[in-house]
Tab-separated table of C-alpha atoms and ligand atoms in Angstrom:
chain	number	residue	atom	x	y	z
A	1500	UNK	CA	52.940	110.689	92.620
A	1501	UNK	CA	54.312	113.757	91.057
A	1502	UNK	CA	57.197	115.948	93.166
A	1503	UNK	CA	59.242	118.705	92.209
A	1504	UNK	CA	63.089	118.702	92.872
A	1505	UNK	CA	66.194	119.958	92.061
A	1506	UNK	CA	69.196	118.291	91.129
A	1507	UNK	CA	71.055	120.929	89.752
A	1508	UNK	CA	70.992	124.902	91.294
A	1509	UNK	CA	69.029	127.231	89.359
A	1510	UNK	CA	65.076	128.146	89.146
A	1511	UNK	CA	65.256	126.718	85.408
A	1512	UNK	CA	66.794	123.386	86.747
A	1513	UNK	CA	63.165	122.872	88.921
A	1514	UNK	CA	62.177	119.381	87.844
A	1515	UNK	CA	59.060	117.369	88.311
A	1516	UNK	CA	59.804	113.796	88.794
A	1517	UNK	CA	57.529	110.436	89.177
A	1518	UNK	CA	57.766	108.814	92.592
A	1519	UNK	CA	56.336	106.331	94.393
A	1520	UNK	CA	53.566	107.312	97.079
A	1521	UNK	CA	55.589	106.863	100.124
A	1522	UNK	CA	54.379	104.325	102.889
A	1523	UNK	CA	54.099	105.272	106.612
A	1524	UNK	CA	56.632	103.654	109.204
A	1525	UNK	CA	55.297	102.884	112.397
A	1526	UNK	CA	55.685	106.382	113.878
A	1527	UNK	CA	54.940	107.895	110.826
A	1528	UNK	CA	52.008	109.629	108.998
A	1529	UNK	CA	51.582	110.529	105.084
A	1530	UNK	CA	50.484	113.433	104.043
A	1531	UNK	CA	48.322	114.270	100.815
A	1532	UNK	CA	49.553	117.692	100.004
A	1533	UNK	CA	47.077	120.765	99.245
A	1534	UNK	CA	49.107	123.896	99.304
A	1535	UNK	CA	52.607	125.185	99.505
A	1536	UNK	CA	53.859	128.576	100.596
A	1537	UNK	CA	56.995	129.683	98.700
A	1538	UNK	CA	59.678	132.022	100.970
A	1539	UNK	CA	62.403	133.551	100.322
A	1540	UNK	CA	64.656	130.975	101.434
A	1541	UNK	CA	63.385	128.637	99.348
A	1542	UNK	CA	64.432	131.092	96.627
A	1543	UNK	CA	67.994	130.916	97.715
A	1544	UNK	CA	68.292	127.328	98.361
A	1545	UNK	CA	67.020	126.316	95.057
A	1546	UNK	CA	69.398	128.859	93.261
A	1547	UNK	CA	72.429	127.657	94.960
A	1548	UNK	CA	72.746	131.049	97.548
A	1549	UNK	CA	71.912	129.340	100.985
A	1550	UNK	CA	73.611	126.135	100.941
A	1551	UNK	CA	75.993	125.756	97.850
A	1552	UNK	CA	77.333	122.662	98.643
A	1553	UNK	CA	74.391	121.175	99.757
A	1554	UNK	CA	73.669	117.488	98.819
A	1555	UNK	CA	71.491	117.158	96.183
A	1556	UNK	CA	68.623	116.117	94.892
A	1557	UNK	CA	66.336	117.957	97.312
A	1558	UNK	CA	62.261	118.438	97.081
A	1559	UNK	CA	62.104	122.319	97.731
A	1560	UNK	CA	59.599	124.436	100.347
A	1561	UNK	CA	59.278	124.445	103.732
A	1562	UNK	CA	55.936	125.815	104.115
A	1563	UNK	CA	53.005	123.840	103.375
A	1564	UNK	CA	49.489	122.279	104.632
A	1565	UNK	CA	48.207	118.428	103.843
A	1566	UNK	CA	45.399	116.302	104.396
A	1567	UNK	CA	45.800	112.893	106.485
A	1568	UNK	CA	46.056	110.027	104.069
A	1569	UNK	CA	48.131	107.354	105.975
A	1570	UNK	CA	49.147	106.674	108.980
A	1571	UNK	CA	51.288	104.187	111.080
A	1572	UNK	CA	50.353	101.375	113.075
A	1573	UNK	CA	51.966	103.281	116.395
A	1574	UNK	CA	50.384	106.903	115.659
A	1575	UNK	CA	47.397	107.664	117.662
A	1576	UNK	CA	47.172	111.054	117.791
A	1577	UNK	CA	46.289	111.614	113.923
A	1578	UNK	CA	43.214	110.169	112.104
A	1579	UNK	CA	42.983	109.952	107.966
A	1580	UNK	CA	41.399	113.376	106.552
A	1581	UNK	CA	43.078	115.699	109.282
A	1582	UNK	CA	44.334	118.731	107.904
A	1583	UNK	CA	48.488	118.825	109.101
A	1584	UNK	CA	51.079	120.986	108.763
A	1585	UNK	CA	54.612	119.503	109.167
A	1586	UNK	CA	57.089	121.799	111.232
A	1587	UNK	CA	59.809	122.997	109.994
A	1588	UNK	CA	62.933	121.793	111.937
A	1589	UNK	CA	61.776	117.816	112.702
A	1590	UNK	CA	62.586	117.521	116.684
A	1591	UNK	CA	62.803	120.975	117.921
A	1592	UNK	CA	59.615	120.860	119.892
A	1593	UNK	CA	60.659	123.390	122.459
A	1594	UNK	CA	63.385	125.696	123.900
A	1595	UNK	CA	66.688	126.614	121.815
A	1596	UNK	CA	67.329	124.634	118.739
A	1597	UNK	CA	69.541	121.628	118.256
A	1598	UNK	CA	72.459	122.028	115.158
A	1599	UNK	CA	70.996	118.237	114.254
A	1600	UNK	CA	67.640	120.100	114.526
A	1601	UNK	CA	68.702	122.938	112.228
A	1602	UNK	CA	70.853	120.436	109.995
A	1603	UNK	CA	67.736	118.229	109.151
A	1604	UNK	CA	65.017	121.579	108.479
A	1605	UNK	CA	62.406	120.574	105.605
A	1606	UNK	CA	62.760	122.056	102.307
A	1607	UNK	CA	66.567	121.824	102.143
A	1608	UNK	CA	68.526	119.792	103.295
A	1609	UNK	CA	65.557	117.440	104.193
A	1610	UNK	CA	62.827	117.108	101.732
A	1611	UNK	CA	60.313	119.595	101.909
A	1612	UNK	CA	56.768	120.393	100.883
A	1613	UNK	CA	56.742	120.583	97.059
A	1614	UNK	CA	55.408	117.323	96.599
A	1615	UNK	CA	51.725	115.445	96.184
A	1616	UNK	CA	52.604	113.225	99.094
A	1617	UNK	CA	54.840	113.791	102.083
A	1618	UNK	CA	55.932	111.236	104.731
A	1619	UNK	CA	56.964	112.998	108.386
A	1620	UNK	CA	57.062	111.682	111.891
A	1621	UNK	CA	53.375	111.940	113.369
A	1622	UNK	CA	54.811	114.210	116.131
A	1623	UNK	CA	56.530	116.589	113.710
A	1624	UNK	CA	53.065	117.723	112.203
A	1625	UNK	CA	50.267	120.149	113.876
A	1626	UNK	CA	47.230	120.877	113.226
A	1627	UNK	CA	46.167	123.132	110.649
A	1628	UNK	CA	43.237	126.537	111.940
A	1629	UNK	CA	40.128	125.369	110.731
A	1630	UNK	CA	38.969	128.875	109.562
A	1631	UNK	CA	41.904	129.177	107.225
A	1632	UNK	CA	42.173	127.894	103.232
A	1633	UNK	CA	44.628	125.715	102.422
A	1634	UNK	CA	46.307	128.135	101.209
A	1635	UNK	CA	46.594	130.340	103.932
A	1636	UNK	CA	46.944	127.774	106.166
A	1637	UNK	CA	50.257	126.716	104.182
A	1638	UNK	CA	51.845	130.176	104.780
A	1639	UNK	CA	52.137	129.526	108.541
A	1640	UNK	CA	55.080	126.661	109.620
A	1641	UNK	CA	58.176	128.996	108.168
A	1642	UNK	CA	56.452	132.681	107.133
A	1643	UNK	CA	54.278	132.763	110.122
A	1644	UNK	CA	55.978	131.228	112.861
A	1645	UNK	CA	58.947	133.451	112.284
A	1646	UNK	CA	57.107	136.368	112.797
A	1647	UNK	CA	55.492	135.143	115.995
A	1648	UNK	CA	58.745	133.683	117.061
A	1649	UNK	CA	60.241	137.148	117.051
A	1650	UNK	CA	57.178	138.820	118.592
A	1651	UNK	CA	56.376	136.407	121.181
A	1652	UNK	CA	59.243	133.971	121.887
A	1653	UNK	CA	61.678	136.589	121.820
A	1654	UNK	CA	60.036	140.204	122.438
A	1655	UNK	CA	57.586	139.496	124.090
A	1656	UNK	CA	55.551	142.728	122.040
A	1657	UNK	CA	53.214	144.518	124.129
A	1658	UNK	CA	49.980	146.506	123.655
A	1659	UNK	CA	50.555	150.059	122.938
A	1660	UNK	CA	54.411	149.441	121.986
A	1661	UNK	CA	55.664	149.869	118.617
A	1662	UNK	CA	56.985	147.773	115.762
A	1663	UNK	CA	59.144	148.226	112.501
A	1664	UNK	CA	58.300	146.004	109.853
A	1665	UNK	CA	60.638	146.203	106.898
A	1666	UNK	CA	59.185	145.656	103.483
A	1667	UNK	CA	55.869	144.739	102.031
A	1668	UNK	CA	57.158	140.318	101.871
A	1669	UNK	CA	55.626	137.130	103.758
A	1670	UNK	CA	57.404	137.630	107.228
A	1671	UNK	CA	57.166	141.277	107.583
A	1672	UNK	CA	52.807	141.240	106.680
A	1673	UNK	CA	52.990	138.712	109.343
A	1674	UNK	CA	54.357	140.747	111.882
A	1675	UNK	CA	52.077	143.615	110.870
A	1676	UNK	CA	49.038	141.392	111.774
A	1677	UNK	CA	50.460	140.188	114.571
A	1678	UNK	CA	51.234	143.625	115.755
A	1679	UNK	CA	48.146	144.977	115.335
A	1680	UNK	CA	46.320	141.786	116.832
A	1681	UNK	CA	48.227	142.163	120.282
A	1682	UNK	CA	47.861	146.177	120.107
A	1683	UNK	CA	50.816	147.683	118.924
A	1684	UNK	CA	51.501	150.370	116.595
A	1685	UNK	CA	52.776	149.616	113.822
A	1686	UNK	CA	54.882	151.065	111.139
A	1687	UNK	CA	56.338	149.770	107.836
A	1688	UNK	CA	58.319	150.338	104.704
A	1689	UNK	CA	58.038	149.613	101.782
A	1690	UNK	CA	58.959	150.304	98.233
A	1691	UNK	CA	55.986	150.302	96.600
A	1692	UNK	CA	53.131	153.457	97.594
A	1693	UNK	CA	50.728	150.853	96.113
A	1694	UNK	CA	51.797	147.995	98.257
A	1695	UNK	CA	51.832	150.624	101.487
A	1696	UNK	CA	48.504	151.433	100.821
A	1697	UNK	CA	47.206	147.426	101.353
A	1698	UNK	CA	49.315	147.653	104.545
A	1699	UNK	CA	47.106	150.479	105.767
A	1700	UNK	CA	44.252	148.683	105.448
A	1701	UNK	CA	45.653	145.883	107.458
A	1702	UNK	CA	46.152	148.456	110.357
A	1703	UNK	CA	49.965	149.559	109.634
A	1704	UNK	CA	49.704	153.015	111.297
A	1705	UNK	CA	52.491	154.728	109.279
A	1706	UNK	CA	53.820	153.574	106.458
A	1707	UNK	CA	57.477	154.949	105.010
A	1708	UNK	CA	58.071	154.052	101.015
A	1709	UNK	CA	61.886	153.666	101.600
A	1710	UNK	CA	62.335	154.411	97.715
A	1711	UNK	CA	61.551	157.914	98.221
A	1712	UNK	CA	62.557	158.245	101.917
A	1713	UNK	CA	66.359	155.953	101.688
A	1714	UNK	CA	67.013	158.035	104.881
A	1715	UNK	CA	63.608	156.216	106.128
A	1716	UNK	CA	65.495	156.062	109.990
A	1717	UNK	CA	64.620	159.796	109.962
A	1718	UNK	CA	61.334	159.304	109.333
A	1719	UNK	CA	60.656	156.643	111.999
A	1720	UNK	CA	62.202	159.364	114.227
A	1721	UNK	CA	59.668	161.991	113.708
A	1722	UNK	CA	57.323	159.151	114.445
A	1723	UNK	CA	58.484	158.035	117.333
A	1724	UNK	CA	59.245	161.614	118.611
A	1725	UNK	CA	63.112	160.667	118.614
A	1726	UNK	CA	62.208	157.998	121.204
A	1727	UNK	CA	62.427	155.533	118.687
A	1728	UNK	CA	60.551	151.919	118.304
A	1729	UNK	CA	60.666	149.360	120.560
A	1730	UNK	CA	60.956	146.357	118.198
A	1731	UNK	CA	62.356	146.026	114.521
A	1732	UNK	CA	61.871	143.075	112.022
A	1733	UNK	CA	64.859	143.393	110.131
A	1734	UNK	CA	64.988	141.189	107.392
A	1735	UNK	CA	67.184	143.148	104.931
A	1736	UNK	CA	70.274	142.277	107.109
A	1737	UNK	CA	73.650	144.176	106.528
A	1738	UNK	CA	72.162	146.656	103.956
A	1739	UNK	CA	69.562	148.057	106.756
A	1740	UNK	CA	70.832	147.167	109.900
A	1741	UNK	CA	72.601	150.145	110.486
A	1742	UNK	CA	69.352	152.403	110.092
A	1743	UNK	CA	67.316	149.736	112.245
A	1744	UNK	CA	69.793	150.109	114.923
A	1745	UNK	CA	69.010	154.172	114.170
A	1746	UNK	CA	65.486	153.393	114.081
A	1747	UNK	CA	65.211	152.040	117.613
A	1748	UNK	CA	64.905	152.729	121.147
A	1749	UNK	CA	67.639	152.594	123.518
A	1750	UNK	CA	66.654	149.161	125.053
A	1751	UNK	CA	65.258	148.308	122.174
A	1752	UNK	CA	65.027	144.769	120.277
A	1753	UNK	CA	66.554	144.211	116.544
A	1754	UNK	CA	64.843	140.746	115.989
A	1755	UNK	CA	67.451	139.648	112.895
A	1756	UNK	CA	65.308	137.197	110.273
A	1757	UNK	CA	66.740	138.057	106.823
A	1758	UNK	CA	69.727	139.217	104.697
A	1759	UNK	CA	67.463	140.518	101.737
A	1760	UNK	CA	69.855	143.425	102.025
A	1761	UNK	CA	72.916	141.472	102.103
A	1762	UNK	CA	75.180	139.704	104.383
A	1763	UNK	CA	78.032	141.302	105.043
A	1764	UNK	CA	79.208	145.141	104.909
A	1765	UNK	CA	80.790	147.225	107.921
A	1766	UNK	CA	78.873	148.192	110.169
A	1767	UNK	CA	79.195	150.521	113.363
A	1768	UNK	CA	78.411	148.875	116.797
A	1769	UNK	CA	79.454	151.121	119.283
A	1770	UNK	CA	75.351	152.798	119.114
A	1771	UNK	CA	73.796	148.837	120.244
A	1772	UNK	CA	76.366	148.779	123.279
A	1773	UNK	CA	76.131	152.183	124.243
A	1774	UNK	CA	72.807	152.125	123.757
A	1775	UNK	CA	71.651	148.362	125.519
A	1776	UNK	CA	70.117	147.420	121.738
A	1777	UNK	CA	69.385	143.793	121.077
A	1778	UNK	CA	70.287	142.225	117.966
A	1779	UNK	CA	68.579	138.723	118.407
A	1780	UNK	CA	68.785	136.154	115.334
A	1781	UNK	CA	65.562	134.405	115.064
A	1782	UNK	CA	65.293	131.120	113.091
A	1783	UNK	CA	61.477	130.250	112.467
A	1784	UNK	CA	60.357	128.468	115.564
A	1785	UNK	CA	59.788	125.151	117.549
A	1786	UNK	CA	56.376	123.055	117.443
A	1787	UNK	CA	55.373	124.614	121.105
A	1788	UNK	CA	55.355	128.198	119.721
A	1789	UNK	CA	54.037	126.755	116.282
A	1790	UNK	CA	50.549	125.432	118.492
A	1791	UNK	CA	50.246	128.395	120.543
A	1792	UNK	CA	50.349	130.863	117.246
A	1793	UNK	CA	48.071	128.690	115.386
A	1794	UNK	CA	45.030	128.899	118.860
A	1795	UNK	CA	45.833	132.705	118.319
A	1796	UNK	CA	45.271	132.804	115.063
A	1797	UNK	CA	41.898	130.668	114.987
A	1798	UNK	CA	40.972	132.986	118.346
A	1799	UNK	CA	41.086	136.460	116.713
A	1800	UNK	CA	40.076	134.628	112.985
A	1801	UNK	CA	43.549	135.816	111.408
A	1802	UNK	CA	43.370	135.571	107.936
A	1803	UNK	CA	47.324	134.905	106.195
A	1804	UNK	CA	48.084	137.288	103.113
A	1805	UNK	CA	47.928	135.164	100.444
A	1806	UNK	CA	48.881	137.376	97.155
A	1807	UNK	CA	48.528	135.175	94.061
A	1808	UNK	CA	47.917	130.945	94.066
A	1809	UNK	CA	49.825	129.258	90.763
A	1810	UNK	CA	48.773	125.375	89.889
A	1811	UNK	CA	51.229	122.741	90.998
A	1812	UNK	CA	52.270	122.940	87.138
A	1813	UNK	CA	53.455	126.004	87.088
A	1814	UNK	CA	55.970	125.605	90.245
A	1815	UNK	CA	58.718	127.634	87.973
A	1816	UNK	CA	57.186	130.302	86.968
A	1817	UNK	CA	56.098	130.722	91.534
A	1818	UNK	CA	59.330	131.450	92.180
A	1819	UNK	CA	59.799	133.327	89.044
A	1820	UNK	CA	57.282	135.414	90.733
A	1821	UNK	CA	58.718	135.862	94.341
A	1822	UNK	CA	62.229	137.108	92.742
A	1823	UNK	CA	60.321	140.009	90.664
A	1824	UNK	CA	59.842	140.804	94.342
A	1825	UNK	CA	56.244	141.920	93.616
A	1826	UNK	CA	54.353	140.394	95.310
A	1827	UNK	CA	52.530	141.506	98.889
A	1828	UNK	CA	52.422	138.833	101.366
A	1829	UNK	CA	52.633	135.241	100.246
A	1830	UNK	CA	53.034	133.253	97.081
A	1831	UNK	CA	51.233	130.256	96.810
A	1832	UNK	CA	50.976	126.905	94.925
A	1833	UNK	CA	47.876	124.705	94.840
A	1834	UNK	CA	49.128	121.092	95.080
A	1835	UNK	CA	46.105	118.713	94.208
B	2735	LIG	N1	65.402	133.562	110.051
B	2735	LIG	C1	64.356	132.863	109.640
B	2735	LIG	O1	63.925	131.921	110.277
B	2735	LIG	C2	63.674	133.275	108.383
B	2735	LIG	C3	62.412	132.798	108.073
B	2735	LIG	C4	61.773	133.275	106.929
B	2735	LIG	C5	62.439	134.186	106.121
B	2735	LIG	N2	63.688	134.577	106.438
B	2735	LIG	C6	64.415	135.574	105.637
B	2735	LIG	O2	63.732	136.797	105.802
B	2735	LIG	C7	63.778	137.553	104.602
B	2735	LIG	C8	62.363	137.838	104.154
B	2735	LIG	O3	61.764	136.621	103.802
B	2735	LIG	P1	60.322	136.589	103.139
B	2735	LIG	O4	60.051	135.163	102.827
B	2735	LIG	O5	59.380	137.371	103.949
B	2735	LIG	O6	60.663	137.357	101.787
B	2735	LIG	P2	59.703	137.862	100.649
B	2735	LIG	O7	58.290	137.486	100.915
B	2735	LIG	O8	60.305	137.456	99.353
B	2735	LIG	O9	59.820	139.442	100.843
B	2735	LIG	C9	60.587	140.232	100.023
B	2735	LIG	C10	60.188	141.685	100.269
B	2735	LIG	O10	61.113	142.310	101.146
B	2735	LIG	C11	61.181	143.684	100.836
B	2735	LIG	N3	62.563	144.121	100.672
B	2735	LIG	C12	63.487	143.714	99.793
B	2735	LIG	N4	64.610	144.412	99.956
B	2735	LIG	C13	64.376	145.297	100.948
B	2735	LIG	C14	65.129	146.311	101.568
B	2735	LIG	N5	66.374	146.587	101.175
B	2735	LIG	N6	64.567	147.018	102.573
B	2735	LIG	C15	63.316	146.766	102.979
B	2735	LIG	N7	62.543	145.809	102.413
B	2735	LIG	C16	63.079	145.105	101.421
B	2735	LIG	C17	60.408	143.907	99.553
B	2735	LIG	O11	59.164	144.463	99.956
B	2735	LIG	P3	58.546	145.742	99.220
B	2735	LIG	O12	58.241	145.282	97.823
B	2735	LIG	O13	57.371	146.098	100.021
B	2735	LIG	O14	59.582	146.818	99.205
B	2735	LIG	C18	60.232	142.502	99.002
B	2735	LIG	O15	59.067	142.347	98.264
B	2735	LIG	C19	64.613	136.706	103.632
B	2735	LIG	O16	65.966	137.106	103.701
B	2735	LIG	C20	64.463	135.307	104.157
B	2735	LIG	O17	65.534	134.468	103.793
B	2735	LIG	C21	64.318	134.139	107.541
């Protein structure tokens, strides 16, 4: 079988390498992969920004769907030709994560999805919505689940509240759609008028091109009628926190998902005490939330954004793609 992996860190050092299909353990099931989702992560692992020292070779992606084509003598709760997903941190299956949990998450440092065949613990994979593509369905273990993570496991959102989505990318659409499938309002920036406009159409109630508005906090202000919003995805981190933290209600939630913006800068806290904000980090999700989004989505026939689908062939020129930063919604790659 063909994977891809990287021994060195850089996009141009994204190799494809000739392995052997791997064989199930006793617990274990193979999958034959269909589709990968690339995020932004993945990005940042494979150039050397996430983990610089970490051990190397690694197959990249975390995000991905596969077909059942082996499974272990043990394994009963998986039969060949099932559509899987794996999750994303093997052995967080509910609660707060583990470090080892963190330590071992697919797609660097473990192994992830960019591969025609992937070997995982049976109980480390879930089922994939039957309504969905492959590719849409392999947006959903890292893209999706953070979204819902932040929405759900830590908000909880409800109907008639109102979101902040940041940017036009695979997290943020998801929280749009989830937003508008539990009733929110929901408002979003991005840089693009073009890409704002699709966001519309998916329900985004105001939409803020923070290109021509950089003060966009003001904006959500005159939205909110100076209340401000009751929940922000913030997934620039240090470059936009300090107009989230503007941008929301006292009492508010900051759910913290990405440093797009950067990491570090100074940044004034006394407005989250003095005003009872919540910053909460979010890290993707466990296998629990994972089953419960998926029943959502197959309920209220959720359709993932999928932007543009490259052949497994052209894995390089994918993430190419993702850093040109134009795409809306999710990059894909068809495996098979
Ligand atoms: N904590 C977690 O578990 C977790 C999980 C997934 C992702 N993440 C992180 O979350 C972030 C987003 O990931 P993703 O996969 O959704 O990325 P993505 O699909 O590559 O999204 C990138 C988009 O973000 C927008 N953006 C960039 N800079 C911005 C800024 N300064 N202000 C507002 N929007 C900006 C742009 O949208 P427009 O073109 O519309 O302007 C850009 O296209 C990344 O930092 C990623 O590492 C974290």
């Amino acid at each position: 079988m063909q994977a891809y992996i990287f021994e060195k860190f850089g996009r141009e050092k994204l190799k494809m390498v000739e392995r052997p299909v791997p064989e199930p353990a006793s617990d274990e099931i193979v999958l034959k992969m269909k589709a990968v989702s690339l995020n932004f992560r993945d990005l940042l692992m494979v150039e050397g920004n996430y983990n610089p020292r970490m051990k190397l070779p690694v197959v990249p992606c975390s995000d991905g769907v596969g077909v059942v084509s082996a499974v272990g003598s043990n394994v009963k709760d998986w039969k060949i030709g099932e559509r899987a997903m794996p999750v994303f941190a093997p052995g967080w299956y509910d609660g707060d994560p583990e470090r080892t949990h963190l330590r071992g998450a697919i797609g660097g440092p473990a192994d992830g999805t960019l591969q025609q065949y992937m070997r995982l613990k049976a109980v480390d994979a879930v089922k994939a919505p039957e309504h969905l593509t492959d590719e849409e369905a392999a947006t959903l273990p890292c893209a999706g689940l953070t979204a819902w993570s932040a929405l759900v496991e830590k908000g909880p959102v409800k109907a008639g509240e109102q979101i902040l989505a940041l940017g036009t990318g695979g997290v943020s659409v998801f929280a749009l759609q989830f937003g508008v499938m539990f009733g929110a309002e929901v408002v979003i920036t991005s840089g693009s008028d073009d890409k704002l406009a699709r966001a519309k159409e998916l329900g985004a109630r105001h939409c803020i091109n923070y290109k021509t508005q950089p003060n966009w906090e003001k904006e959500v202000a005159r939205i909110t009628r100076l209340r401000g919003v009751d929940h922000v995805i913030e997934v620039g981190g240090m470059g936009t926190l300090e107009r989230s933290v503007k941008s929301v209600r006292p009492g508010g939630s900051i759910y913290l998902i990405g440093v797009l913006a950067g990491r570090s800068a100074p940044v004034d806290l006394t407005p989250v005490l003095m005003q009872n904000i919540r910053i909460q980090g979010v890290v993707v999700g466990h296998r629990r939330a994972f089953n419960e989004m998926n029943r959502a989505i197959e309920l209220h026939g959720m359709r993932p954004v999928v932007d543009r689908v490259f052949s497994f062939g052209e894995a390089q020129a994918a993430f190419d793609y993702l850093r040109s930063g134009s795409h809306f919604g999710k990059v894909c790659i068809r495996v098979d």
